[in-house]
Short mmCIF file of N, CA and C in Angstrom, two decimals:
data_model
loop_
_atom_site.label_atom_id
_atom_site.label_comp_id
_atom_site.label_asym_id
_atom_site.label_seq_id
_atom_site.Cartn_x
_atom_site.Cartn_y
_atom_site.Cartn_z
N GLN A 3 -284.10 -84.80 -24.96
CA GLN A 3 -283.78 -84.05 -24.13
C GLN A 3 -283.45 -82.91 -24.71
N VAL A 4 -283.73 -81.47 -24.14
CA VAL A 4 -283.88 -80.44 -24.75
C VAL A 4 -282.59 -79.71 -24.14
N GLN A 5 -282.11 -78.99 -24.91
CA GLN A 5 -280.92 -77.76 -24.74
C GLN A 5 -281.28 -76.15 -24.44
N LEU A 6 -280.99 -75.67 -23.65
CA LEU A 6 -281.45 -74.45 -23.62
C LEU A 6 -280.30 -73.45 -23.93
N VAL A 7 -280.70 -72.60 -24.48
CA VAL A 7 -279.53 -71.25 -24.78
C VAL A 7 -280.15 -69.82 -24.07
N GLU A 8 -279.81 -69.14 -23.24
CA GLU A 8 -280.06 -67.65 -22.62
C GLU A 8 -279.19 -66.56 -23.62
N SER A 9 -279.61 -65.68 -24.04
CA SER A 9 -279.20 -64.68 -24.63
C SER A 9 -280.10 -63.57 -24.10
N GLY A 10 -278.97 -62.29 -24.32
CA GLY A 10 -280.04 -61.12 -24.37
C GLY A 10 -278.99 -60.12 -22.72
N GLY A 11 -278.74 -61.04 -21.93
CA GLY A 11 -278.43 -60.10 -20.71
C GLY A 11 -277.00 -59.29 -21.32
N GLY A 12 -276.82 -58.31 -20.07
CA GLY A 12 -276.03 -56.99 -20.48
C GLY A 12 -275.76 -56.41 -19.32
N LEU A 13 -275.33 -55.06 -19.61
CA LEU A 13 -275.24 -53.85 -18.53
C LEU A 13 -276.00 -52.66 -19.20
N VAL A 14 -277.38 -52.68 -18.22
CA VAL A 14 -278.12 -51.52 -18.20
C VAL A 14 -278.41 -50.77 -17.25
N GLN A 15 -278.36 -49.22 -17.30
CA GLN A 15 -279.06 -48.14 -16.48
C GLN A 15 -280.27 -48.50 -15.79
N ALA A 16 -280.50 -48.28 -14.63
CA ALA A 16 -282.08 -48.38 -13.72
C ALA A 16 -283.14 -47.41 -14.79
N GLY A 17 -283.86 -48.36 -14.96
CA GLY A 17 -285.01 -47.76 -15.97
C GLY A 17 -285.12 -47.74 -17.13
N GLY A 18 -284.05 -48.80 -17.63
CA GLY A 18 -283.36 -49.32 -18.91
C GLY A 18 -284.42 -50.75 -18.80
N SER A 19 -284.18 -50.81 -20.34
CA SER A 19 -284.81 -52.27 -20.53
C SER A 19 -283.98 -53.18 -21.36
N LEU A 20 -284.36 -54.32 -21.20
CA LEU A 20 -283.53 -55.29 -21.90
C LEU A 20 -284.68 -56.89 -22.19
N ARG A 21 -284.06 -57.33 -23.53
CA ARG A 21 -285.17 -58.52 -23.75
C ARG A 21 -284.17 -60.02 -23.31
N LEU A 22 -284.46 -60.66 -22.92
CA LEU A 22 -283.98 -61.91 -23.10
C LEU A 22 -284.65 -63.14 -23.79
N SER A 23 -283.86 -63.65 -24.32
CA SER A 23 -283.88 -65.00 -24.91
C SER A 23 -283.35 -66.36 -24.76
N CYS A 24 -284.12 -67.46 -24.41
CA CYS A 24 -283.96 -68.55 -24.66
C CYS A 24 -284.34 -69.40 -25.25
N ALA A 25 -283.65 -69.98 -26.35
CA ALA A 25 -283.54 -70.69 -27.37
C ALA A 25 -283.33 -72.05 -27.45
N ALA A 26 -284.29 -73.08 -27.50
CA ALA A 26 -283.97 -74.25 -27.62
C ALA A 26 -283.95 -75.07 -28.61
N SER A 27 -283.17 -76.44 -28.31
CA SER A 27 -282.90 -77.35 -29.49
C SER A 27 -282.67 -78.73 -28.76
N GLY A 28 -282.99 -79.58 -29.69
CA GLY A 28 -283.26 -81.41 -29.29
C GLY A 28 -284.60 -81.64 -29.36
N ARG A 29 -285.51 -80.67 -29.09
CA ARG A 29 -286.82 -80.92 -28.86
C ARG A 29 -287.67 -79.72 -28.79
N THR A 30 -289.00 -79.71 -29.47
CA THR A 30 -289.70 -78.82 -29.43
C THR A 30 -290.43 -78.28 -28.21
N LEU A 31 -290.12 -77.03 -27.93
CA LEU A 31 -290.85 -76.42 -26.45
C LEU A 31 -291.97 -76.66 -26.23
N SER A 32 -293.02 -76.72 -27.43
CA SER A 32 -294.12 -76.58 -27.04
C SER A 32 -295.08 -77.92 -26.17
N GLY A 33 -293.75 -78.93 -25.77
CA GLY A 33 -294.01 -80.02 -24.73
C GLY A 33 -293.73 -79.56 -23.32
N TYR A 34 -293.20 -78.59 -23.18
CA TYR A 34 -292.67 -77.82 -21.73
C TYR A 34 -293.36 -76.61 -21.54
N ALA A 35 -294.02 -76.67 -20.15
CA ALA A 35 -293.91 -75.21 -19.43
C ALA A 35 -292.75 -74.44 -19.20
N MET A 36 -292.84 -73.32 -19.18
CA MET A 36 -290.87 -72.72 -19.45
C MET A 36 -291.18 -71.75 -17.80
N GLY A 37 -289.87 -71.53 -17.41
CA GLY A 37 -289.87 -70.51 -16.56
C GLY A 37 -288.74 -69.56 -16.79
N TRP A 38 -288.62 -68.68 -15.79
CA TRP A 38 -287.47 -67.63 -15.59
C TRP A 38 -287.03 -67.84 -14.56
N PHE A 39 -285.55 -68.00 -14.01
CA PHE A 39 -285.53 -67.88 -12.49
C PHE A 39 -284.03 -66.65 -12.17
N ARG A 40 -284.05 -66.63 -11.45
CA ARG A 40 -282.75 -65.34 -11.32
C ARG A 40 -281.68 -65.82 -9.84
N GLN A 41 -280.71 -65.44 -10.21
CA GLN A 41 -280.07 -65.51 -8.67
C GLN A 41 -278.63 -64.88 -8.53
N ALA A 42 -278.92 -63.83 -7.74
CA ALA A 42 -277.91 -62.77 -7.16
C ALA A 42 -276.98 -63.43 -6.78
N PRO A 43 -275.76 -62.65 -6.43
CA PRO A 43 -274.23 -63.45 -5.74
C PRO A 43 -274.91 -63.45 -4.03
N GLY A 44 -274.66 -65.12 -3.61
CA GLY A 44 -274.85 -65.13 -2.53
C GLY A 44 -276.40 -65.37 -1.82
N LYS A 45 -277.18 -65.59 -2.79
CA LYS A 45 -278.40 -65.43 -2.72
C LYS A 45 -279.36 -67.01 -3.34
N GLU A 46 -280.39 -67.15 -2.93
CA GLU A 46 -280.68 -69.23 -3.73
C GLU A 46 -281.52 -68.16 -5.35
N ARG A 47 -281.88 -69.38 -5.82
CA ARG A 47 -282.21 -68.91 -7.19
C ARG A 47 -284.10 -69.24 -6.81
N GLU A 48 -284.40 -67.79 -7.44
CA GLU A 48 -285.45 -67.72 -7.07
C GLU A 48 -286.43 -66.86 -8.53
N PHE A 49 -287.77 -67.85 -8.38
CA PHE A 49 -288.28 -67.61 -9.61
C PHE A 49 -288.73 -66.47 -10.02
N VAL A 50 -288.77 -66.10 -11.22
CA VAL A 50 -289.01 -64.35 -11.77
C VAL A 50 -290.76 -64.87 -12.47
N THR A 51 -290.83 -65.65 -13.62
CA THR A 51 -291.88 -65.57 -14.27
C THR A 51 -291.62 -66.97 -14.82
N GLY A 52 -293.11 -67.79 -15.06
CA GLY A 52 -293.17 -68.91 -16.02
C GLY A 52 -294.45 -68.77 -16.48
N ILE A 53 -294.79 -69.74 -17.51
CA ILE A 53 -295.51 -69.74 -19.09
C ILE A 53 -296.13 -71.12 -19.11
N SER A 54 -297.22 -71.59 -19.57
CA SER A 54 -297.89 -72.74 -19.65
C SER A 54 -297.38 -72.88 -21.04
N ARG A 55 -297.47 -74.10 -21.58
CA ARG A 55 -296.88 -75.10 -22.36
C ARG A 55 -297.78 -74.18 -23.84
N ASN A 56 -299.10 -73.84 -23.94
CA ASN A 56 -299.61 -72.82 -24.32
C ASN A 56 -300.38 -71.59 -24.13
N GLY A 57 -299.10 -71.08 -23.72
CA GLY A 57 -299.06 -69.60 -23.19
C GLY A 57 -300.57 -69.05 -22.43
N GLY A 58 -301.24 -69.73 -22.38
CA GLY A 58 -302.34 -69.14 -21.76
C GLY A 58 -302.33 -68.94 -20.31
N THR A 59 -301.46 -69.05 -19.54
CA THR A 59 -301.01 -68.82 -18.38
C THR A 59 -300.00 -68.34 -18.07
N THR A 60 -299.74 -67.57 -17.28
CA THR A 60 -298.76 -66.50 -17.01
C THR A 60 -298.26 -66.54 -15.14
N TYR A 61 -297.46 -66.36 -14.53
CA TYR A 61 -297.63 -66.25 -13.40
C TYR A 61 -295.79 -65.47 -12.98
N TYR A 62 -296.30 -64.58 -12.37
CA TYR A 62 -295.08 -63.46 -12.06
C TYR A 62 -294.98 -63.36 -10.27
N ALA A 63 -293.49 -63.12 -10.27
CA ALA A 63 -292.93 -63.17 -8.36
C ALA A 63 -293.25 -61.14 -8.34
N ASP A 64 -293.88 -61.03 -7.61
CA ASP A 64 -294.74 -59.91 -7.19
C ASP A 64 -293.50 -59.01 -7.41
N SER A 65 -291.96 -59.08 -7.08
CA SER A 65 -291.11 -57.86 -7.32
C SER A 65 -291.09 -57.69 -8.77
N VAL A 66 -291.44 -58.42 -9.64
CA VAL A 66 -291.31 -57.89 -11.06
C VAL A 66 -292.45 -57.66 -11.80
N LYS A 67 -293.81 -57.93 -11.49
CA LYS A 67 -295.10 -57.93 -11.86
C LYS A 67 -295.08 -56.28 -12.34
N GLY A 68 -295.49 -56.30 -13.60
CA GLY A 68 -295.85 -55.00 -14.17
C GLY A 68 -294.66 -54.41 -14.82
N ARG A 69 -293.64 -54.95 -14.42
CA ARG A 69 -292.08 -54.51 -15.06
C ARG A 69 -291.89 -55.54 -16.39
N PHE A 70 -292.10 -56.79 -15.63
CA PHE A 70 -291.42 -58.09 -16.82
C PHE A 70 -292.88 -58.33 -17.63
N THR A 71 -292.43 -59.13 -18.85
CA THR A 71 -293.07 -59.85 -19.95
C THR A 71 -292.66 -60.63 -20.17
N ILE A 72 -293.37 -62.20 -19.67
CA ILE A 72 -292.47 -63.46 -20.28
C ILE A 72 -293.40 -63.58 -21.56
N SER A 73 -293.12 -64.15 -22.25
CA SER A 73 -293.61 -64.65 -23.71
C SER A 73 -293.07 -65.99 -24.63
N ARG A 74 -293.83 -66.58 -25.37
CA ARG A 74 -293.23 -67.75 -26.12
C ARG A 74 -293.62 -67.75 -27.85
N ASP A 75 -292.71 -68.44 -28.10
CA ASP A 75 -293.10 -68.36 -30.03
C ASP A 75 -292.61 -69.61 -29.92
N ASN A 76 -293.66 -70.80 -29.72
CA ASN A 76 -293.36 -72.04 -30.20
C ASN A 76 -292.67 -72.47 -31.60
N ALA A 77 -293.29 -71.47 -32.50
CA ALA A 77 -292.76 -71.95 -33.76
C ALA A 77 -291.25 -72.00 -33.86
N LYS A 78 -291.04 -70.80 -33.31
CA LYS A 78 -289.66 -70.69 -33.22
C LYS A 78 -288.56 -71.27 -32.41
N ASN A 79 -289.46 -72.02 -31.49
CA ASN A 79 -288.57 -72.90 -29.90
C ASN A 79 -287.85 -71.65 -29.01
N THR A 80 -288.28 -70.41 -28.77
CA THR A 80 -288.06 -69.57 -28.27
C THR A 80 -289.29 -68.77 -26.92
N VAL A 81 -288.54 -68.72 -26.20
CA VAL A 81 -289.02 -67.82 -24.80
C VAL A 81 -288.67 -66.57 -24.68
N TYR A 82 -289.16 -65.37 -24.18
CA TYR A 82 -288.82 -64.25 -24.22
C TYR A 82 -289.25 -63.61 -22.73
N LEU A 83 -288.15 -62.86 -22.38
CA LEU A 83 -288.61 -62.23 -20.96
C LEU A 83 -288.08 -60.42 -21.52
N GLN A 84 -289.30 -60.02 -21.50
CA GLN A 84 -289.08 -58.56 -21.47
C GLN A 84 -289.38 -57.85 -20.46
N MET A 85 -288.31 -57.40 -19.86
CA MET A 85 -287.66 -56.11 -18.97
C MET A 85 -287.83 -55.05 -18.49
N ASN A 86 -289.07 -54.33 -18.28
CA ASN A 86 -288.63 -52.57 -18.39
C ASN A 86 -288.42 -52.35 -17.00
N SER A 87 -288.18 -51.03 -16.94
CA SER A 87 -288.25 -50.16 -15.41
C SER A 87 -287.43 -51.06 -14.48
N LEU A 88 -286.07 -51.37 -15.18
CA LEU A 88 -285.23 -52.39 -14.57
C LEU A 88 -284.33 -51.69 -13.48
N LYS A 89 -284.52 -52.44 -11.97
CA LYS A 89 -284.02 -51.84 -10.85
C LYS A 89 -282.40 -52.32 -10.31
N PRO A 90 -281.47 -51.69 -9.72
CA PRO A 90 -280.44 -52.54 -9.43
C PRO A 90 -280.60 -53.72 -8.65
N GLU A 91 -281.65 -54.16 -8.12
CA GLU A 91 -282.31 -55.37 -7.77
C GLU A 91 -282.44 -56.45 -8.17
N ASP A 92 -282.51 -55.66 -9.45
CA ASP A 92 -283.07 -56.91 -10.56
C ASP A 92 -281.38 -57.47 -10.65
N THR A 93 -280.21 -57.17 -10.51
CA THR A 93 -278.90 -57.38 -10.98
C THR A 93 -279.03 -59.05 -10.51
N ALA A 94 -278.76 -59.86 -11.45
CA ALA A 94 -278.56 -61.54 -11.40
C ALA A 94 -277.95 -62.12 -12.49
N VAL A 95 -277.71 -63.38 -12.48
CA VAL A 95 -278.28 -64.52 -13.95
C VAL A 95 -279.31 -64.71 -13.74
N TYR A 96 -279.79 -64.88 -14.83
CA TYR A 96 -280.70 -65.47 -15.08
C TYR A 96 -280.94 -66.28 -15.89
N TYR A 97 -281.42 -67.38 -15.57
CA TYR A 97 -281.85 -69.02 -16.00
C TYR A 97 -283.09 -68.96 -16.71
N CYS A 98 -283.52 -69.74 -17.71
CA CYS A 98 -284.44 -70.20 -18.47
C CYS A 98 -284.41 -71.74 -17.84
N ALA A 99 -285.68 -72.52 -17.68
CA ALA A 99 -285.55 -73.53 -17.25
C ALA A 99 -287.44 -74.05 -18.41
N ALA A 100 -287.03 -75.45 -18.46
CA ALA A 100 -288.17 -76.45 -19.11
C ALA A 100 -289.05 -77.22 -18.09
N ASP A 101 -290.15 -77.52 -18.04
CA ASP A 101 -290.38 -78.17 -17.39
C ASP A 101 -291.90 -79.10 -18.16
N GLN A 102 -290.94 -80.79 -17.94
CA GLN A 102 -292.08 -81.41 -19.17
C GLN A 102 -293.01 -81.74 -18.53
N CYS A 103 -294.24 -81.41 -19.13
CA CYS A 103 -295.50 -81.50 -18.54
C CYS A 103 -296.72 -81.96 -19.80
N GLY A 104 -297.26 -83.20 -19.17
CA GLY A 104 -298.43 -83.84 -20.27
C GLY A 104 -299.29 -82.93 -20.75
N SER A 105 -299.91 -81.63 -20.14
CA SER A 105 -301.07 -81.07 -20.45
C SER A 105 -300.58 -79.94 -21.13
N ILE A 106 -301.06 -79.46 -21.76
CA ILE A 106 -301.25 -77.80 -22.22
C ILE A 106 -301.22 -76.99 -21.43
N TRP A 107 -302.32 -77.82 -20.50
CA TRP A 107 -302.81 -76.59 -19.15
C TRP A 107 -302.30 -76.80 -17.73
N CYS A 108 -301.01 -77.55 -18.13
CA CYS A 108 -299.66 -77.24 -17.01
C CYS A 108 -299.70 -75.95 -16.68
N PRO A 109 -299.78 -75.70 -15.46
CA PRO A 109 -299.52 -74.18 -15.19
C PRO A 109 -297.80 -74.29 -14.72
N PRO A 110 -297.18 -73.25 -14.72
CA PRO A 110 -295.88 -73.00 -14.46
C PRO A 110 -295.76 -72.95 -13.07
N HIS A 111 -294.58 -73.65 -12.68
CA HIS A 111 -294.41 -74.04 -11.41
C HIS A 111 -293.52 -73.08 -10.95
N ARG A 112 -293.65 -72.61 -9.53
CA ARG A 112 -292.68 -71.70 -8.76
C ARG A 112 -291.02 -72.24 -8.45
N SER A 113 -291.35 -73.14 -7.97
CA SER A 113 -290.55 -74.23 -7.74
C SER A 113 -289.25 -74.90 -8.73
N PRO A 114 -288.08 -74.25 -8.36
CA PRO A 114 -287.04 -74.53 -9.47
C PRO A 114 -287.14 -76.16 -9.61
N ASP A 115 -287.28 -77.17 -8.10
CA ASP A 115 -287.30 -77.97 -8.21
C ASP A 115 -287.87 -79.14 -9.03
N GLU A 116 -288.97 -78.81 -9.82
CA GLU A 116 -290.14 -78.97 -10.61
C GLU A 116 -289.75 -78.97 -12.71
N TYR A 117 -288.29 -78.27 -12.29
CA TYR A 117 -287.95 -77.97 -13.55
C TYR A 117 -286.89 -79.08 -14.22
N ASP A 118 -287.03 -79.53 -15.51
CA ASP A 118 -285.96 -80.69 -15.58
C ASP A 118 -284.64 -80.45 -16.55
N TYR A 119 -285.18 -79.02 -17.39
CA TYR A 119 -283.47 -78.58 -18.16
C TYR A 119 -283.48 -77.16 -17.34
N TRP A 120 -282.42 -77.14 -17.77
CA TRP A 120 -281.53 -75.09 -17.61
C TRP A 120 -280.61 -75.12 -18.69
N GLY A 121 -280.93 -73.58 -18.90
CA GLY A 121 -280.07 -73.28 -19.37
C GLY A 121 -278.84 -72.64 -18.75
N GLN A 122 -277.66 -72.15 -19.11
CA GLN A 122 -276.24 -71.54 -18.69
C GLN A 122 -276.46 -70.67 -18.02
N GLY A 123 -276.98 -69.73 -17.96
CA GLY A 123 -277.45 -68.44 -17.71
C GLY A 123 -277.33 -67.25 -18.10
N THR A 124 -277.93 -65.81 -18.21
CA THR A 124 -276.99 -64.74 -18.92
C THR A 124 -277.01 -63.72 -17.64
N GLN A 125 -275.96 -63.12 -17.65
CA GLN A 125 -275.63 -62.38 -16.71
C GLN A 125 -276.53 -60.66 -16.67
N VAL A 126 -277.39 -60.43 -16.31
CA VAL A 126 -278.22 -58.78 -16.06
C VAL A 126 -277.55 -58.06 -14.85
N THR A 127 -277.01 -57.07 -15.45
CA THR A 127 -276.53 -56.20 -14.10
C THR A 127 -277.25 -54.30 -14.52
N VAL A 128 -277.90 -54.18 -13.72
CA VAL A 128 -278.76 -52.85 -13.66
C VAL A 128 -277.70 -51.72 -12.50
N SER A 129 -277.09 -50.71 -13.20
CA SER A 129 -276.43 -49.67 -12.43
C SER A 129 -277.51 -48.84 -12.28
N SER A 130 -277.10 -48.32 -11.21
CA SER A 130 -278.06 -47.24 -10.56
C SER A 130 -277.28 -45.75 -11.09
#
């Protein structure tokens, strides 16, 4: 079992940047494809971005493409989400999630149902 802890959230003005981190313990993250999701009040949890086990494949939601970047450092057992040009509509609780898959080529899934482990979330608030 893997435990995930997100950090780096906070309050930022529109146009600003934040970097979220997702640190894992219990097992090495190299065995998992990883995803970032977010959930705003009254809305469903939505896919933001995902990265394959070896980092070779990344997917982004259209709403964040060109502004957000996912990366991973398997040696540090950490996944990152760099968020630039933030907008008020990016305000949400951000969650990282781990999908245990057997191949390093496993593409990251867009559905939250495909993920096995979740962090507790970190709040991101973007003021206008």
